[in-house]
Short mmCIF file of C-alpha atoms in Angstrom, two decimals:
data_model
loop_
_atom_site.label_atom_id
_atom_site.label_comp_id
_atom_site.label_asym_id
_atom_site.label_seq_id
_atom_site.Cartn_x
_atom_site.Cartn_y
_atom_site.Cartn_z
CA MET A 1 2.34 -16.59 -3.75
CA LYS A 2 -1.25 -17.14 -2.77
CA GLY A 3 -3.94 -14.55 -1.94
CA THR A 4 -2.78 -13.97 1.63
CA SER A 5 0.78 -13.35 0.52
CA SER A 6 -0.45 -10.97 -2.16
CA GLU A 7 -2.30 -9.01 0.51
CA THR A 8 0.86 -8.94 2.66
CA ILE A 9 2.84 -7.49 -0.28
CA GLY A 10 0.06 -5.00 -0.88
CA ARG A 11 0.08 -3.87 2.73
CA ASN A 12 3.87 -3.59 2.65
CA ALA A 13 3.78 -1.45 -0.55
CA LEU A 14 0.97 0.74 0.73
CA ALA A 15 2.61 1.25 4.14
CA LEU A 16 5.80 2.28 2.34
CA ALA A 17 3.83 4.86 0.30
CA VAL A 18 2.07 6.25 3.39
CA VAL A 19 5.37 6.60 5.30
CA ALA A 20 6.91 8.38 2.31
CA VAL A 21 4.00 10.83 2.13
CA ILE A 22 4.31 11.60 5.87
CA GLY A 23 8.04 12.20 5.38
CA LEU A 24 7.42 14.54 2.42
CA ALA A 25 4.82 16.46 4.41
CA SER A 26 7.25 16.70 7.37
CA ILE A 27 10.16 18.08 5.34
CA THR A 28 7.83 20.56 3.67
CA LEU A 29 6.66 21.82 7.06
CA PHE A 30 10.26 21.81 8.30
CA TYR A 31 11.36 24.26 5.62
CA SER A 32 8.14 26.31 5.41
CA LEU A 33 7.57 26.82 9.16
CA PHE A 34 11.08 26.68 10.56
CA ALA A 35 13.13 27.66 7.52
CA GLY A 36 15.27 24.54 8.11
CA ASN A 37 16.43 25.80 11.48
CA GLY A 38 14.62 23.56 13.93
CA GLY A 39 11.40 21.94 14.96
CA PRO A 40 10.47 18.28 15.17
CA PHE A 41 9.57 17.86 11.50
CA GLY A 42 13.11 17.34 10.26
CA THR A 43 13.64 14.43 12.65
CA LEU A 44 10.23 13.03 11.71
CA ASN A 45 11.27 13.11 8.05
CA ASP A 46 14.53 11.28 8.85
CA ILE A 47 12.56 8.64 10.73
CA CYS A 48 10.21 8.20 7.84
CA VAL A 49 13.12 7.88 5.39
CA ALA A 50 14.65 5.20 7.60
CA LEU A 51 11.33 3.32 7.87
CA GLY A 52 10.93 3.56 4.09
CA GLY A 53 14.29 1.84 3.66
CA ILE A 54 13.31 -0.96 6.06
CA LEU A 55 9.92 -1.42 4.37
CA SER A 56 11.70 -1.43 0.98
CA GLY A 57 13.78 -4.33 2.24
CA GLY A 58 10.57 -6.16 3.12
CA LEU A 59 9.20 -5.50 -0.35
CA VAL A 60 12.37 -6.72 -2.01
CA TRP A 61 12.32 -9.88 0.10
CA ARG A 62 8.64 -10.63 -0.55
CA LEU A 63 8.79 -10.05 -4.30
CA TYR A 64 11.97 -12.07 -4.77
CA PRO A 65 10.23 -15.46 -5.39
CA LEU A 66 8.25 -13.86 -8.23
CA HIS A 67 11.30 -12.10 -9.64
CA ARG A 68 13.42 -15.27 -9.43
CA GLN A 69 10.85 -17.11 -11.60
CA LEU A 70 10.63 -14.27 -14.07
CA ALA A 71 14.46 -13.80 -14.36
CA PRO A 72 16.55 -16.28 -12.35
CA HIS A 73 19.90 -14.54 -13.00
CA LEU A 74 18.94 -10.85 -12.95
CA SER A 75 16.84 -11.37 -9.82
CA ARG A 76 19.91 -12.33 -7.79
CA PHE A 77 21.71 -9.10 -8.58
CA ALA A 78 18.53 -7.07 -8.02
CA PHE A 79 17.86 -8.82 -4.71
CA ALA A 80 21.35 -8.14 -3.39
CA SER A 81 21.20 -4.53 -4.58
CA GLY A 82 17.77 -3.93 -3.00
CA LEU A 83 18.68 -5.44 0.38
CA LEU A 84 22.01 -3.55 0.55
CA GLY A 85 20.16 -0.32 -0.26
CA ALA A 86 17.59 -1.11 2.39
CA CYS A 87 20.40 -1.28 4.96
CA LEU A 88 22.20 1.87 3.80
CA ALA A 89 19.16 4.14 3.67
CA PRO A 90 18.43 3.94 7.44
CA ILE A 91 22.13 4.39 8.19
CA GLY A 92 22.05 7.74 6.37
CA SER A 93 19.02 8.79 8.35
CA GLY A 94 20.66 7.75 11.59
CA MET A 95 23.69 9.86 10.75
CA ALA A 96 21.41 12.91 10.48
CA ILE A 97 19.26 12.11 13.56
CA PHE A 98 22.27 11.63 15.83
CA ASP A 99 24.38 14.41 14.27
CA VAL A 100 27.12 12.07 13.18
CA THR A 101 27.60 14.20 10.10
CA GLY A 102 25.90 17.20 8.53
CA TRP A 103 22.59 16.77 6.65
CA PHE A 104 24.29 16.84 3.25
CA LEU A 105 26.61 13.88 3.76
CA ALA A 106 23.90 11.98 5.53
CA GLY A 107 21.61 12.71 2.60
CA LEU A 108 24.20 11.36 0.19
CA VAL A 109 24.36 8.08 2.08
CA THR A 110 20.61 7.80 2.10
CA THR A 111 20.41 8.69 -1.59
CA PHE A 112 23.00 6.06 -2.46
CA GLY A 113 21.00 3.49 -0.51
CA TYR A 114 17.79 4.35 -2.30
CA ALA A 115 19.71 4.29 -5.63
CA LEU A 116 20.47 0.64 -4.98
CA ILE A 117 16.80 0.08 -4.24
CA GLY A 118 16.14 1.90 -7.53
CA LEU A 119 18.31 -0.66 -9.33
CA TRP A 120 16.18 -3.38 -7.85
CA LEU A 121 13.00 -1.57 -8.89
CA LEU A 122 14.32 -1.14 -12.42
CA GLY A 123 15.37 -4.82 -12.64
CA PHE A 124 12.13 -6.14 -11.23
CA ASN A 125 9.89 -4.12 -13.57
CA TYR A 126 12.10 -4.84 -16.54
CA SER A 127 11.71 -8.56 -15.84
CA ALA A 128 7.94 -8.25 -15.45
CA ARG A 129 7.28 -5.96 -18.40
CA GLY A 130 6.08 -8.76 -20.65
CA TRP A 131 4.06 -10.59 -17.99
CA PRO A 132 0.33 -9.99 -18.53
CA ALA A 133 -0.57 -10.19 -14.84
CA LEU A 134 1.00 -6.78 -14.10
CA PRO A 135 -0.33 -3.74 -15.94
CA ARG A 136 2.12 -2.66 -18.59
CA ARG A 137 1.80 0.99 -17.44
CA LEU A 138 2.80 -0.09 -13.93
CA THR A 139 5.98 -1.87 -15.11
CA LEU A 140 6.93 0.97 -17.45
CA PHE A 141 6.43 3.52 -14.67
CA GLY A 142 8.43 1.32 -12.33
CA MET A 143 11.35 1.24 -14.80
CA VAL A 144 11.27 5.05 -15.02
CA ALA A 145 11.09 5.41 -11.26
CA GLY A 146 13.91 2.95 -10.70
CA GLY A 147 16.07 4.54 -13.39
CA VAL A 148 15.66 8.05 -11.94
CA ALA A 149 16.30 6.80 -8.42
CA ALA A 150 19.43 5.02 -9.63
CA ILE A 151 20.95 8.36 -10.59
CA GLY A 152 21.73 8.54 -6.89
CA ILE A 153 24.63 6.16 -7.53
CA LEU A 154 26.52 9.30 -8.52
CA ALA A 155 26.49 10.25 -4.81
CA GLY A 156 29.22 7.62 -4.28
CA PRO A 157 32.19 9.90 -5.00
CA GLY A 158 30.75 12.52 -2.69
CA ILE A 159 30.50 9.95 0.13
CA ILE A 160 34.07 8.79 -0.44
CA ALA A 161 35.30 12.38 -0.33
CA ARG A 162 33.11 13.08 2.75
CA THR A 163 31.54 16.05 1.00
CA ASP A 164 29.23 17.69 3.55
CA ALA A 165 28.21 21.00 1.94
CA THR A 166 26.39 21.93 -1.22
CA ASP A 167 28.94 24.59 -2.26
CA SER A 168 31.78 22.06 -2.26
CA ALA A 169 29.88 19.28 -4.04
CA PRO A 170 30.48 18.56 -7.76
CA TRP A 171 27.54 19.05 -10.07
CA PHE A 172 27.00 15.31 -10.53
CA VAL A 173 26.79 14.78 -6.77
CA LEU A 174 24.14 17.47 -6.57
CA ALA A 175 22.31 15.84 -9.45
CA ALA A 176 22.44 12.52 -7.59
CA LEU A 177 20.90 14.15 -4.51
CA TYR A 178 18.13 16.04 -6.19
CA LEU A 179 17.28 13.94 -9.26
CA GLY A 180 17.80 10.72 -7.38
CA GLY A 181 15.61 12.16 -4.64
CA LEU A 182 12.86 12.76 -7.18
CA GLY A 183 13.06 9.13 -8.11
CA TRP A 184 12.78 7.62 -4.62
CA ASN A 185 10.77 10.33 -2.88
CA ILE A 186 8.09 10.86 -5.52
CA LEU A 187 8.12 8.27 -8.32
CA TYR A 188 8.87 5.23 -6.17
CA THR A 189 6.15 6.30 -3.77
CA ILE A 190 3.62 6.47 -6.58
CA TRP A 191 4.65 3.00 -7.82
CA CYS A 192 4.28 1.52 -4.35
CA PHE A 193 0.84 3.10 -3.90
CA TRP A 194 -0.24 1.79 -7.32
CA LEU A 195 0.96 -1.77 -6.61
CA GLY A 196 -0.48 -1.77 -3.12
CA ARG A 197 -3.88 -0.55 -4.29
CA LEU A 198 -4.06 -3.26 -6.98
CA LEU A 199 -3.16 -6.06 -4.58
CA LEU A 200 -5.40 -4.91 -1.70
CA SER A 201 -8.38 -4.33 -3.91
CA LYS A 202 -8.04 -7.93 -5.12
CA ARG A 203 -7.74 -6.65 -8.70
CA LEU A 204 -4.37 -8.47 -8.79
CA VAL A 205 -3.64 -11.79 -7.16
CA LEU A 206 -0.34 -13.54 -7.79
CA GLN A 207 0.10 -17.31 -7.63
CA LEU A 208 3.49 -18.87 -8.07
CA HIS A 209 4.59 -22.41 -8.76
CA THR A 210 6.84 -23.72 -6.01
CA ALA A 211 8.42 -26.66 -7.91
CA THR A 212 12.21 -26.93 -7.75
CA LEU A 213 13.88 -25.75 -10.98
CA LEU A 214 16.34 -27.89 -12.81
CA PRO A 215 19.52 -26.24 -14.25
CA GLY A 216 18.52 -24.06 -17.15
CA GLU A 217 14.79 -24.54 -16.50
CA GLN A 218 12.49 -21.58 -15.94
CA VAL A 219 8.98 -21.73 -14.50
CA ARG A 220 6.57 -18.95 -15.43
CA PRO A 221 4.29 -17.71 -12.68
CA THR A 222 0.54 -17.88 -13.08
CA SER A 223 -1.81 -15.15 -12.08
CA SER A 224 -5.34 -14.27 -11.50
CA SER A 225 -6.21 -10.69 -12.38
CA THR A 226 -9.14 -8.63 -13.47
CA ASN A 227 -9.69 -5.02 -14.56
CA LEU A 228 -6.02 -4.25 -14.80
#
């Protein structure tokens, strides 16, 4: 992963953070100006959430070579989880935009998708926690963000039961929606901004070996980094 690729990852991460901030601003305006009863901001938020899922898929894909070299076995599970989540999150947004279901059930699908992305985030940062190229605080924060977002897995039973109202949802489904939402809406956004800023400022440049691995062999990535 040479300098250009590092910059691409940085732009991907920063774009994801910007889209998330726009979505948060939109949903805030939606409830403060329209009391949740109309206006374009709700749809804009749904679009931003969908774009965030797609951009997350790009980030998962681009960071996979690094993760594979850090943890060959865990990276496969994390990669599959992240890509599946990146597909589910836009589906949930589409359900809300096109009124396929109510906002609550659509939100559960989105939350479940981002929970799978959270599992990827947790796995990636866990694998990178001892690697000196990435700031330890960044990897620790990423594990927290991923763990909180992963609470959204508890939305699964609500999706299966097609729960579409807060008053009929079990407490753990509500916890998945709101606590999981804290993880992917806020904490994941901060992590992406942090990573993107480091990469685009050239304070972190990742370089990976591309040699083919033999069975049981593990190649450690090299790095160039300053002022981390």
